[in-house]
Short mmCIF file of C-alpha atoms in Angstrom, two decimals:
data_model
loop_
_atom_site.label_atom_id
_atom_site.label_comp_id
_atom_site.label_asym_id
_atom_site.label_seq_id
_atom_site.Cartn_x
_atom_site.Cartn_y
_atom_site.Cartn_z
CA PRO A 1 8.91 -106.21 -48.13
CA THR A 2 6.25 -103.63 -47.35
CA PRO A 3 7.54 -100.11 -46.61
CA SER A 4 6.97 -100.52 -42.86
CA CYS A 5 8.89 -103.83 -42.84
CA ARG A 6 11.82 -102.79 -45.01
CA PRO A 7 15.16 -103.95 -43.61
CA PHE A 8 17.43 -101.25 -42.20
CA GLY A 9 19.61 -99.72 -44.90
CA GLU A 10 17.58 -100.96 -47.84
CA SER A 11 17.14 -98.08 -50.24
CA GLN A 12 13.80 -97.06 -51.57
CA THR A 13 13.37 -96.75 -55.33
CA ARG A 14 12.38 -93.23 -56.32
CA ARG A 15 9.44 -92.88 -58.62
CA PRO A 16 9.85 -90.51 -61.54
CA THR A 17 8.24 -87.11 -61.19
CA SER A 18 4.98 -86.88 -63.08
CA THR A 19 4.63 -84.70 -66.16
CA ALA A 20 1.90 -82.70 -64.42
CA THR A 21 4.25 -81.94 -61.52
CA LEU A 22 6.97 -80.82 -63.93
CA LYS A 23 4.54 -78.57 -65.80
CA THR A 24 3.35 -77.07 -62.50
CA ALA A 25 6.94 -76.39 -61.43
CA GLN A 26 7.74 -74.83 -64.82
CA SER A 27 4.70 -72.53 -64.67
CA PHE A 28 5.66 -71.58 -61.10
CA TYR A 29 9.16 -70.55 -62.20
CA THR A 30 7.73 -68.81 -65.27
CA GLU A 31 5.43 -66.75 -63.03
CA ILE A 32 8.32 -65.81 -60.71
CA ASN A 33 10.40 -64.78 -63.73
CA THR A 34 7.62 -62.43 -64.90
CA ILE A 35 7.91 -60.52 -61.62
CA VAL A 36 11.63 -59.69 -61.88
CA PRO A 37 11.44 -57.35 -64.92
CA LEU A 38 8.79 -55.31 -63.11
CA LEU A 39 11.16 -54.49 -60.23
CA GLU A 40 13.26 -51.33 -60.44
CA LEU A 41 16.85 -51.02 -59.26
CA GLN A 42 17.57 -48.50 -56.53
CA GLU A 43 21.17 -47.30 -56.42
CA LYS A 44 21.45 -46.78 -52.65
CA GLU A 45 19.94 -48.56 -49.65
CA ASP A 46 17.04 -46.84 -47.88
CA GLU A 47 18.17 -44.72 -44.96
CA GLU A 48 16.23 -43.88 -41.83
CA GLY A 49 13.56 -41.37 -42.80
CA ILE A 50 14.59 -41.46 -46.47
CA GLU A 51 12.97 -44.04 -48.70
CA GLY A 52 14.23 -44.44 -52.26
CA ASP A 53 12.12 -44.98 -55.35
CA GLY A 54 13.39 -48.44 -56.31
CA ASP A 55 12.35 -51.95 -55.43
CA PHE A 56 15.73 -53.58 -54.78
CA THR A 57 19.39 -52.83 -54.29
CA ILE A 58 22.44 -54.84 -55.29
CA ASP A 59 25.50 -55.42 -53.13
CA GLU A 60 28.02 -55.84 -55.95
CA LYS A 61 30.74 -57.13 -53.64
CA SER A 62 28.72 -60.08 -52.34
CA LYS A 63 26.47 -60.38 -55.45
CA GLN A 64 23.40 -60.21 -53.23
CA VAL A 65 20.12 -58.41 -53.81
CA HIS A 66 17.95 -56.82 -51.15
CA LEU A 67 14.33 -55.82 -51.52
CA THR A 68 13.55 -52.32 -50.31
CA GLU A 69 10.41 -51.70 -48.27
CA ARG A 70 8.72 -50.54 -51.47
CA GLY A 71 9.94 -53.69 -53.23
CA GLN A 72 8.59 -55.96 -50.51
CA ILE A 73 5.15 -54.42 -50.90
CA LYS A 74 5.33 -54.64 -54.71
CA VAL A 75 6.44 -58.30 -54.67
CA GLU A 76 3.61 -59.15 -52.26
CA GLU A 77 1.10 -57.46 -54.59
CA LEU A 78 2.52 -59.22 -57.68
CA LEU A 79 2.50 -62.64 -55.99
CA THR A 80 -1.12 -62.06 -54.94
CA GLU A 81 -2.17 -60.91 -58.44
CA ARG A 82 -0.68 -64.08 -59.92
CA GLY A 83 -2.43 -66.30 -57.36
CA LEU A 84 0.83 -67.50 -55.83
CA ILE A 85 -0.20 -66.28 -52.38
CA GLU A 86 -3.63 -65.56 -50.96
CA GLU A 87 -4.86 -61.99 -50.44
CA GLY A 88 -3.60 -60.81 -47.07
CA ASP A 89 -0.91 -63.51 -46.79
CA SER A 90 2.68 -62.44 -46.35
CA PRO A 91 5.50 -63.76 -48.52
CA TYR A 92 7.45 -63.94 -45.25
CA SER A 93 5.06 -66.47 -43.69
CA ALA A 94 6.30 -70.02 -43.16
CA ALA A 95 4.01 -71.29 -45.94
CA SER A 96 5.24 -68.73 -48.49
CA ILE A 97 8.91 -68.19 -47.65
CA THR A 98 9.97 -70.56 -50.45
CA LEU A 99 8.32 -68.20 -52.96
CA LEU A 100 10.35 -65.31 -51.64
CA SER A 101 13.58 -67.27 -51.87
CA HIS A 102 12.77 -67.95 -55.54
CA VAL A 103 12.14 -64.24 -56.12
CA TYR A 104 15.57 -63.45 -54.62
CA ALA A 105 17.22 -66.19 -56.71
CA ALA A 106 15.58 -64.85 -59.88
CA LEU A 107 16.68 -61.31 -59.02
CA ARG A 108 20.27 -62.48 -58.48
CA ALA A 109 20.20 -64.46 -61.72
CA HIS A 110 18.77 -61.67 -63.85
CA LYS A 111 20.12 -58.51 -62.24
CA THR A 112 23.65 -59.21 -60.99
CA SER A 113 26.68 -59.69 -63.17
CA ALA A 114 28.42 -63.02 -62.69
#
């Protein structure tokens, strides 16, 4: 049957992912992984009126990482330099938020102890 006439409940066969798509995904993750070593750990969270000199902090108890204000700016610049976002775009925009989640995942993977 054609896709529009498929009986209810009939599963659709998935097509394998193309090699080009896999290479694109690999280069995407490779680019994200080049950003992480450039980010510097800050021991304490920023406080009102006092900004630290690091790019991220680690909450050891929950194994979470948090970008500082400085880190957010640096990540945005690095993503722009690598062509992953357009100049002037924000990594927090709906179109780019996936990139930011990958940055956080890479930070957790590389910078927190399991």
